[in-house]
Short mmCIF file of C-alpha atoms in Angstrom, two decimals:
data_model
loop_
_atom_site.label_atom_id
_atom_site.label_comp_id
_atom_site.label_asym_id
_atom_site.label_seq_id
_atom_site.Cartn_x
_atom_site.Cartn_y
_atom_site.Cartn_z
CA UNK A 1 -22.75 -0.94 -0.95
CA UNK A 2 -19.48 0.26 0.89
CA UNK A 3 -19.59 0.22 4.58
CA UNK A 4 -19.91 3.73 4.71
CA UNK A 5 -23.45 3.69 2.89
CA UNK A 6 -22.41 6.07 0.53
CA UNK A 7 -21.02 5.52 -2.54
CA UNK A 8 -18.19 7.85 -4.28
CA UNK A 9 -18.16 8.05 -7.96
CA UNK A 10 -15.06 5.57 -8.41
CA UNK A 11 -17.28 3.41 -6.16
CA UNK A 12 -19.69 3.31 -9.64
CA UNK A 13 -16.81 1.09 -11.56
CA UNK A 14 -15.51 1.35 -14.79
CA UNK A 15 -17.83 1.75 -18.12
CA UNK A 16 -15.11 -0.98 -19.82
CA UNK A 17 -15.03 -4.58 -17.72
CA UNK A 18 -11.60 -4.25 -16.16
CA UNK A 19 -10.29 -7.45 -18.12
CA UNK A 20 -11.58 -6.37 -21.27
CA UNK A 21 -7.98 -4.59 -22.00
CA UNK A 22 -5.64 -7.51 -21.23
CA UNK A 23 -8.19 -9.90 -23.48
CA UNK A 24 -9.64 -11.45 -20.70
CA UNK A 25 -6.34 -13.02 -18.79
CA UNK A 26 -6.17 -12.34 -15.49
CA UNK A 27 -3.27 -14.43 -14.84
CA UNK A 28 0.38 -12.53 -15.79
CA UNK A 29 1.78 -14.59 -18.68
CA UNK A 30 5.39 -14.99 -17.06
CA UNK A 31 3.62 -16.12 -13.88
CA UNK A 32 5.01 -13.80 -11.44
CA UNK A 33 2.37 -11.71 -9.27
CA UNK A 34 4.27 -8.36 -8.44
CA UNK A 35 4.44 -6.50 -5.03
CA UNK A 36 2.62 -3.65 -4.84
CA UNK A 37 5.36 -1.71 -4.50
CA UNK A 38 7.96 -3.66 -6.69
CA UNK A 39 9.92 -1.01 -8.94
CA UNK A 40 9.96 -1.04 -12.66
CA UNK A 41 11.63 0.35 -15.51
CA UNK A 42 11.49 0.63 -19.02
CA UNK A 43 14.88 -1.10 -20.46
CA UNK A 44 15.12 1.35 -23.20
CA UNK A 45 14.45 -1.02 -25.78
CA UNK A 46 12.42 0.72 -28.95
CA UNK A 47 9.37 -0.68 -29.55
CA UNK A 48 9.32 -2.62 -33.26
CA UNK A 49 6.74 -3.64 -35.28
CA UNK A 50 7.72 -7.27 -34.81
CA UNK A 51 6.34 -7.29 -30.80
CA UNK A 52 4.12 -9.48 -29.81
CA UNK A 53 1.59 -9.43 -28.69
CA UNK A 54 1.10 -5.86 -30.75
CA UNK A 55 1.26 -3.18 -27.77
CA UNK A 56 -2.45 -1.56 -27.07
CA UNK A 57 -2.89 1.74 -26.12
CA UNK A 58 -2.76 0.74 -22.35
CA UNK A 59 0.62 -1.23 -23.09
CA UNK A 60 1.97 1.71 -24.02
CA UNK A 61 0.60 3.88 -21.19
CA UNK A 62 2.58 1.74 -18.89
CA UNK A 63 5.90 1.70 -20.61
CA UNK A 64 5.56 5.40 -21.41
CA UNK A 65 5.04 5.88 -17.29
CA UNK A 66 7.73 3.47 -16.52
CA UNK A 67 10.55 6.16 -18.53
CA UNK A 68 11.54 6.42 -15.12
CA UNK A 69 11.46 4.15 -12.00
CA UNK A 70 8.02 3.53 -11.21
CA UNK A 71 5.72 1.24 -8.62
CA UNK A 72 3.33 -1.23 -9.67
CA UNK A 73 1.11 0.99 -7.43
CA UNK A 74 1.80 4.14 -8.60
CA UNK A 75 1.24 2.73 -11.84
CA UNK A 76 -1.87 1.26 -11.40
CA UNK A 77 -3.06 4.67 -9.64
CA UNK A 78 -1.80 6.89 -12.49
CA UNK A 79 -3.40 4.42 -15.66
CA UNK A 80 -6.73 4.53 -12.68
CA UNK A 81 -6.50 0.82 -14.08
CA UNK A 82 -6.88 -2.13 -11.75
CA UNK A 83 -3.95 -3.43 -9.48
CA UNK A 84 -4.70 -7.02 -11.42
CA UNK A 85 -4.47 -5.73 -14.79
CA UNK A 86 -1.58 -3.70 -14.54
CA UNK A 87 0.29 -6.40 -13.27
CA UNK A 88 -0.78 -8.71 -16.42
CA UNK A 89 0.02 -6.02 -18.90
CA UNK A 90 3.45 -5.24 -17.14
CA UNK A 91 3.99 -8.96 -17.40
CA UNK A 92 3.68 -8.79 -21.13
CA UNK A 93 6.38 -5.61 -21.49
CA UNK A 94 8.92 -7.96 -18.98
CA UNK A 95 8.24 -11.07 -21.64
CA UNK A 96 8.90 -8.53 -24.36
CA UNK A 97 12.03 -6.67 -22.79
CA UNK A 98 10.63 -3.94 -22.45
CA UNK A 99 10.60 -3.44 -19.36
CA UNK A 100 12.51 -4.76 -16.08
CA UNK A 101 11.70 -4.99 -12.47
CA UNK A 102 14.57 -2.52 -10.19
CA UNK A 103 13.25 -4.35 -7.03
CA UNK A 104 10.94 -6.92 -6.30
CA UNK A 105 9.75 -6.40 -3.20
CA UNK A 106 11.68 -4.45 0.16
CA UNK A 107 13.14 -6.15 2.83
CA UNK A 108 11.11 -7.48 5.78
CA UNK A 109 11.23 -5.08 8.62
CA UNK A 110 13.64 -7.39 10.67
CA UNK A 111 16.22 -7.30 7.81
CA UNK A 112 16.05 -3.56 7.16
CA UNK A 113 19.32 -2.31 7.74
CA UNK A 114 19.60 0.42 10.84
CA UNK A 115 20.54 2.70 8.53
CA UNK A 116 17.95 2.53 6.36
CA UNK A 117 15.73 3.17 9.27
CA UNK A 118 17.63 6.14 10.45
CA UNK A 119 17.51 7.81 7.09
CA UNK A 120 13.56 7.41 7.14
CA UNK A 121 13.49 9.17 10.71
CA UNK A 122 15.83 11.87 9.41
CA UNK A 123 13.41 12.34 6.57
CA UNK A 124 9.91 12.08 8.49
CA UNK A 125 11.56 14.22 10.87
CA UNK A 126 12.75 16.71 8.48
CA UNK A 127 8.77 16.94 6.34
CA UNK B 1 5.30 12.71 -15.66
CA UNK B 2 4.94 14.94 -18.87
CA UNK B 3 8.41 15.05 -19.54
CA UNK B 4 8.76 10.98 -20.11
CA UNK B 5 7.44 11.49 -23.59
CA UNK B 6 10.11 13.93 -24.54
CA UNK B 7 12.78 10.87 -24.38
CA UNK B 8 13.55 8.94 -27.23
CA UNK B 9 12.50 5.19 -26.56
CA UNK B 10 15.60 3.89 -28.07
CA UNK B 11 18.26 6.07 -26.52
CA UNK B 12 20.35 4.64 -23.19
CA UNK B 13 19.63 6.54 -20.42
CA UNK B 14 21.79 6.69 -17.39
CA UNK B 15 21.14 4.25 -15.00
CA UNK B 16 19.28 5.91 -12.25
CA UNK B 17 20.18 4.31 -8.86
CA UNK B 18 17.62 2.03 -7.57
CA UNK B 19 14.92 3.54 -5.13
CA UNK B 20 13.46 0.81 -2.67
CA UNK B 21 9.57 1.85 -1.55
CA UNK B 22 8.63 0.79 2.15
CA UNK B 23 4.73 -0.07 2.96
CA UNK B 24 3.54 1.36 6.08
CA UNK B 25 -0.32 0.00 6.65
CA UNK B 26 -2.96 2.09 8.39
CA UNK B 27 -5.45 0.18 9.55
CA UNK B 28 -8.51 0.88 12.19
CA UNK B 29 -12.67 0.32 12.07
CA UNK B 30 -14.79 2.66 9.73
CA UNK B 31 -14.47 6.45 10.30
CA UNK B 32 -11.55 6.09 12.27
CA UNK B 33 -9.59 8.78 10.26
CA UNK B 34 -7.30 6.43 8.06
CA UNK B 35 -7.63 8.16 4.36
CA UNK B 36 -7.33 11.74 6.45
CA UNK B 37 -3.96 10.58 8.13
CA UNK B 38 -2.97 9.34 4.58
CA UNK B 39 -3.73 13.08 3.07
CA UNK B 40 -2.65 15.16 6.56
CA UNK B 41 1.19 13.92 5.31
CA UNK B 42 1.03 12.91 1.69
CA UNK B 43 -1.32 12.97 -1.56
CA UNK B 44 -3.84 10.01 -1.05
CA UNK B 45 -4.54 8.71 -4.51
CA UNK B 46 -7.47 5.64 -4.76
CA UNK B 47 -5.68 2.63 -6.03
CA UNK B 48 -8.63 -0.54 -7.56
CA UNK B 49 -7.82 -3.65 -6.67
CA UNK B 50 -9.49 -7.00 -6.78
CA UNK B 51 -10.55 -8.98 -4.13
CA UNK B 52 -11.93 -12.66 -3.94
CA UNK B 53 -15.66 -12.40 -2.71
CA UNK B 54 -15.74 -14.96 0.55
CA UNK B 55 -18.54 -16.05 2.73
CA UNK B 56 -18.00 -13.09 5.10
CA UNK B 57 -19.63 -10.99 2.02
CA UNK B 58 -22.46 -13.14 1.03
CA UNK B 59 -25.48 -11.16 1.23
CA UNK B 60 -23.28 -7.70 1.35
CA UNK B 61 -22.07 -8.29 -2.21
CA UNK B 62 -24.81 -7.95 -4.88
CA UNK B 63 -24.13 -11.00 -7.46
CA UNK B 64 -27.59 -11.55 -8.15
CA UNK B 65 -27.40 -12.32 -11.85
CA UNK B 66 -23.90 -12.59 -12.13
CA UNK B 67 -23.09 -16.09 -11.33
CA UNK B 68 -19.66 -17.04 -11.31
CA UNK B 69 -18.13 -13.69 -10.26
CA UNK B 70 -15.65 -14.66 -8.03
CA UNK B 71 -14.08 -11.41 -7.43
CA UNK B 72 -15.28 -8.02 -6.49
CA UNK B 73 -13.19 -4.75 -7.11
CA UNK B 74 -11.94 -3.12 -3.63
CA UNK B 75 -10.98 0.88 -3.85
CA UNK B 76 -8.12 1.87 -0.96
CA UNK B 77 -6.14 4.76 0.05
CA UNK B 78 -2.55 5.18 -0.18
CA UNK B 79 -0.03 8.10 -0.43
CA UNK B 80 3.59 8.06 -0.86
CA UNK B 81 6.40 10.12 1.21
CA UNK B 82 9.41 10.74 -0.76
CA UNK B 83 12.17 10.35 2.16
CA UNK B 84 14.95 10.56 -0.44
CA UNK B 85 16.34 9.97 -3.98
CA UNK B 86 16.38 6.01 -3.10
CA UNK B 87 13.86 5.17 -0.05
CA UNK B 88 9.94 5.95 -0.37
CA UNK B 89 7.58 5.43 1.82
CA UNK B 90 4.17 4.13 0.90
CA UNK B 91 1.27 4.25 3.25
CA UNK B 92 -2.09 1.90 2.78
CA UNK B 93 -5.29 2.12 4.51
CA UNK B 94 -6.56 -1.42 4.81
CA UNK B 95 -10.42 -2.04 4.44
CA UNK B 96 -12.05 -4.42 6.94
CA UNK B 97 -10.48 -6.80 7.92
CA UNK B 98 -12.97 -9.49 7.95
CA UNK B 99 -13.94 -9.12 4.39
CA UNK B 100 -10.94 -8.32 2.84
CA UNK B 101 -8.33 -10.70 4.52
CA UNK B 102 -6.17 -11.88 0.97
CA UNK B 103 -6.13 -8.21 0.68
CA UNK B 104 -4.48 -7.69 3.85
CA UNK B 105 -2.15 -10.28 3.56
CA UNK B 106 -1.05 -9.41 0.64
CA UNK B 107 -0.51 -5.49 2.07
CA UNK B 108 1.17 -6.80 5.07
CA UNK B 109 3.58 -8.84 2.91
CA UNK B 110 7.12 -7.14 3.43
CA UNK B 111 5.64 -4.40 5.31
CA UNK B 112 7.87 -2.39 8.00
CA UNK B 113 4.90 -1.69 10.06
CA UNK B 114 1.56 -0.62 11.22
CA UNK B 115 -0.60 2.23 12.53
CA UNK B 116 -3.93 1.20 13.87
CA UNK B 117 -5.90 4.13 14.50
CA UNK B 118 -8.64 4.02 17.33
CA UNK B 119 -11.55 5.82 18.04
CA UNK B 120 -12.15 5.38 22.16
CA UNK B 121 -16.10 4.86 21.54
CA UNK B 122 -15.40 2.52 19.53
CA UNK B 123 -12.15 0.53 20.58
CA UNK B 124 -13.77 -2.96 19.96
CA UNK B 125 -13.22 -2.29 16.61
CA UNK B 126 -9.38 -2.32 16.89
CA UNK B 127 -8.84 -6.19 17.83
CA UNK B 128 -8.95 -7.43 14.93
CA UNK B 129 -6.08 -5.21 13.53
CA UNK B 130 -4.39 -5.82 16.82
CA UNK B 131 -4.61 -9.68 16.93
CA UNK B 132 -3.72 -10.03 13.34
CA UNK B 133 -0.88 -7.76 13.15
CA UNK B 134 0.05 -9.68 17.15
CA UNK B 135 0.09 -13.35 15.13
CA UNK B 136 2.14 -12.10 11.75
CA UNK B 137 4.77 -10.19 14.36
CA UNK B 138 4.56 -6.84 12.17
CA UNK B 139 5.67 -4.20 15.11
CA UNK B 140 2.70 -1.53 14.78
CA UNK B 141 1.70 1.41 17.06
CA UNK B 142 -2.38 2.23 18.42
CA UNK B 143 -2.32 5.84 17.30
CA UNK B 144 -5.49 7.41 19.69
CA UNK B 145 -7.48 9.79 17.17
CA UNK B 146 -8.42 12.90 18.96
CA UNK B 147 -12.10 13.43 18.10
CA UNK B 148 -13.18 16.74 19.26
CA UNK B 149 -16.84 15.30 20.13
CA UNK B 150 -14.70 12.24 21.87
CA UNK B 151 -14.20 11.40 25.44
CA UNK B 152 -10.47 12.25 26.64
CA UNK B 153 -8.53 9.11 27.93
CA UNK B 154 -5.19 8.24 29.17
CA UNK B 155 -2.95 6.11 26.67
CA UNK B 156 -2.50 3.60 29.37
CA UNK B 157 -5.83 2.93 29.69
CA UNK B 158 -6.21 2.47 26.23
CA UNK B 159 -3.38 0.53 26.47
CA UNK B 160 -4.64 -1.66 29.24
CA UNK B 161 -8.27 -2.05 27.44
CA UNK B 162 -6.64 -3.39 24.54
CA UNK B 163 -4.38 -5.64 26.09
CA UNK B 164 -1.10 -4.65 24.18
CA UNK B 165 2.40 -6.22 25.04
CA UNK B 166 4.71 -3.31 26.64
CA UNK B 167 6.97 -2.84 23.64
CA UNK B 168 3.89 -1.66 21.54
CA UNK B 169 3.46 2.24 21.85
CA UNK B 170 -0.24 3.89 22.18
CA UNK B 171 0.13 7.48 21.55
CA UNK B 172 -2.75 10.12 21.02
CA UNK B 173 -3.19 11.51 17.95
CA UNK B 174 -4.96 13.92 15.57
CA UNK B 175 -5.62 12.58 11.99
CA UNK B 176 -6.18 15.87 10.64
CA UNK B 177 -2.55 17.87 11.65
CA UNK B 178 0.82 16.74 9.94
CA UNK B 179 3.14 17.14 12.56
CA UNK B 180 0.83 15.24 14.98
CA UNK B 181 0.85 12.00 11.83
CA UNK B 182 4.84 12.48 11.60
CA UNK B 183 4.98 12.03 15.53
CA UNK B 184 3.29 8.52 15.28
CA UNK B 185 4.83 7.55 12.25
CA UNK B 186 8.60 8.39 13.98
CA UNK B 187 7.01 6.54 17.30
CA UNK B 188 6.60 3.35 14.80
CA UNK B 189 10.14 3.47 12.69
CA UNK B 190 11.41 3.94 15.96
CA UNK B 191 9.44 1.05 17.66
CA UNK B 192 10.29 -1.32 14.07
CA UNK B 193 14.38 -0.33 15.12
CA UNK B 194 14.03 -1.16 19.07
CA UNK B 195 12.25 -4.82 17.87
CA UNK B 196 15.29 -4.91 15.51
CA UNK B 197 17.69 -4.35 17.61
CA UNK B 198 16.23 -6.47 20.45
CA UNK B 199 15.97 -9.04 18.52
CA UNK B 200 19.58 -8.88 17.27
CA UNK B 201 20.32 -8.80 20.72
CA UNK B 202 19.29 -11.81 21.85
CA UNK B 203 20.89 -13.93 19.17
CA UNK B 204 24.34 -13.02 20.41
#
């Protein structure tokens, strides 16, 4: 149970074991866990029938939502697929160039420039 | 997101200019009002994640017949705030603490800062938030939810109960109301740029 007692419907899990769609690996093949919030893009690269591994449907989910600039969390929220298998399928796409990462992770708070933390107050300001 | 289909996968695009996203955690005890600050000021979307199961959740985790499972799957809140075409601003409510403390780290990794909400009849609940974000030095701000059926109390107080060092803000709050969320969230971008500048300051 949650610690609220009461369970939501996503609470219930998925009908397909999470894993099931990256055939079982729950490590990402080039090593690298991603941020949360690390930015990705698709390179532009077509897709051939010489990739490999062959895409799967949720391979090309991902690259098809990564058209534009796109968070590992965003992605992961829009597939509804699990934080730990996005990040193993995205791994395949960056082996296969077909995809790139824009930025790994943000600067820590004590090396965000002033600026950048001015612009943020203009814009929470401004909502 | 409809329209990324309507590009051609081989064509170059233009290169887009790179948008950095910023992680702003909301943490506090259960029914504090985290995933209804989240959605006051942005579109709270559930994001699965995986957690390793530790002792803390022996006995609250069912693995009865699943021996071996190592991991159990953790649902949290966040919701993103465009600020402009190249900064975004992500917010994260953080489960409990005690269970979920790989999670945490991991959400506190490269984070600008923290919101702890607190409920006053139940302020116990917001030490651990405070101590841990205290020991990893992530500036945060005790954001005083305003329940209607709650007890009114001065910020200092609060302040005093909980013990917090003078450069951390406690402001009142209500979860519910957008302009009262952007308040605390300028009192914390404003508190990460004093730290930043004091401690800038003191290197000279």
């Amino acid at each position: 149970m949650p610690p609220s007692g009461r369970w939501r419907p996503r609470d219930s899990g998925p009908v397909v074991r999470p894993y099931a769609v990256t055939g079982g690996r729950t490590e990402p093949a080039d090593g690298e866990v991603l941020d949360l919030i690390a930015v990705v893009v698709a390179t532009g690269r077509a897709v051939t029938q010489d990739d490999h591994p062959p895409l799967s449907p949720e391979h090309r989910r991902i690259l098809g939502l990564c058209q534009h600039q796109i968070t590992v969390a965003d992605l992961a929220a829009d597939t509804t697929l699990p934080v730990g298998v996005v990040r193993v399928l995205l791994a395949d796409l960056i082996t296969q160039g077909l995809i790139t990462v824009v930025r790994h992770r943000p600067p820590p708070a004590q090396r965000t420039h002033n600026d950048v933390l001015q612009e943020i107050l203009n814009g929470l300001r401004a909502l | 997101m409809g329209s990324a289909r309507s590009e051609s996968s081989g064509r170059a695009r233009p290169p887009a200019p790179a948008f950095t996203a910023y992680k702003i955690l909301i943490a506090g005890g259960f029914g504090s009002g985290k995933t209804t600050l989240v959605g006051a000021i942005s579109e709270v979307r559930p994001l699965r994640t995986e957690e390793a199961l530790t002792t803390a959740s022996v006995g609250l985790d069912d693995v009865t017949g699943v021996a071996g499972k190592t991991t159990t799957t953790v649902a949290l809140d966040f919701g993103r705030i465009t600020i402009g075409s190249e900064v975004v601003l992500y917010l994260f409510g953080l489960p409990g603490q005690e269970r979920f403390s790989f999670l945490w780290n991991e959400l506190a990794y490269g984070a600008l800062g923290a919101v702890i909400l607190a409920d006053v009849r139940r302020l116990d609940e917001c030490f651990p938030s405070v101590n841990y974000f205290e020991s990893r030095g992530l500036p945060f701000v005790v954001a005083i939810n305003c329940f209607d059926s709650a007890p009114r109390y001065d910020p200092e107080e609060v302040r005093l109960a909980l013990d917090l060092d003078p450069d951390v803000p406690a402001v009142l709050c209500d979860a519910r109301d957008v302009e009262s969320v952007k308040q605390v969230l300028i009192t914390l971008v404003e508190t990460v740029a004093a730290r930043r500048s004091a401690t800038t300051g003191s290197r000279r």
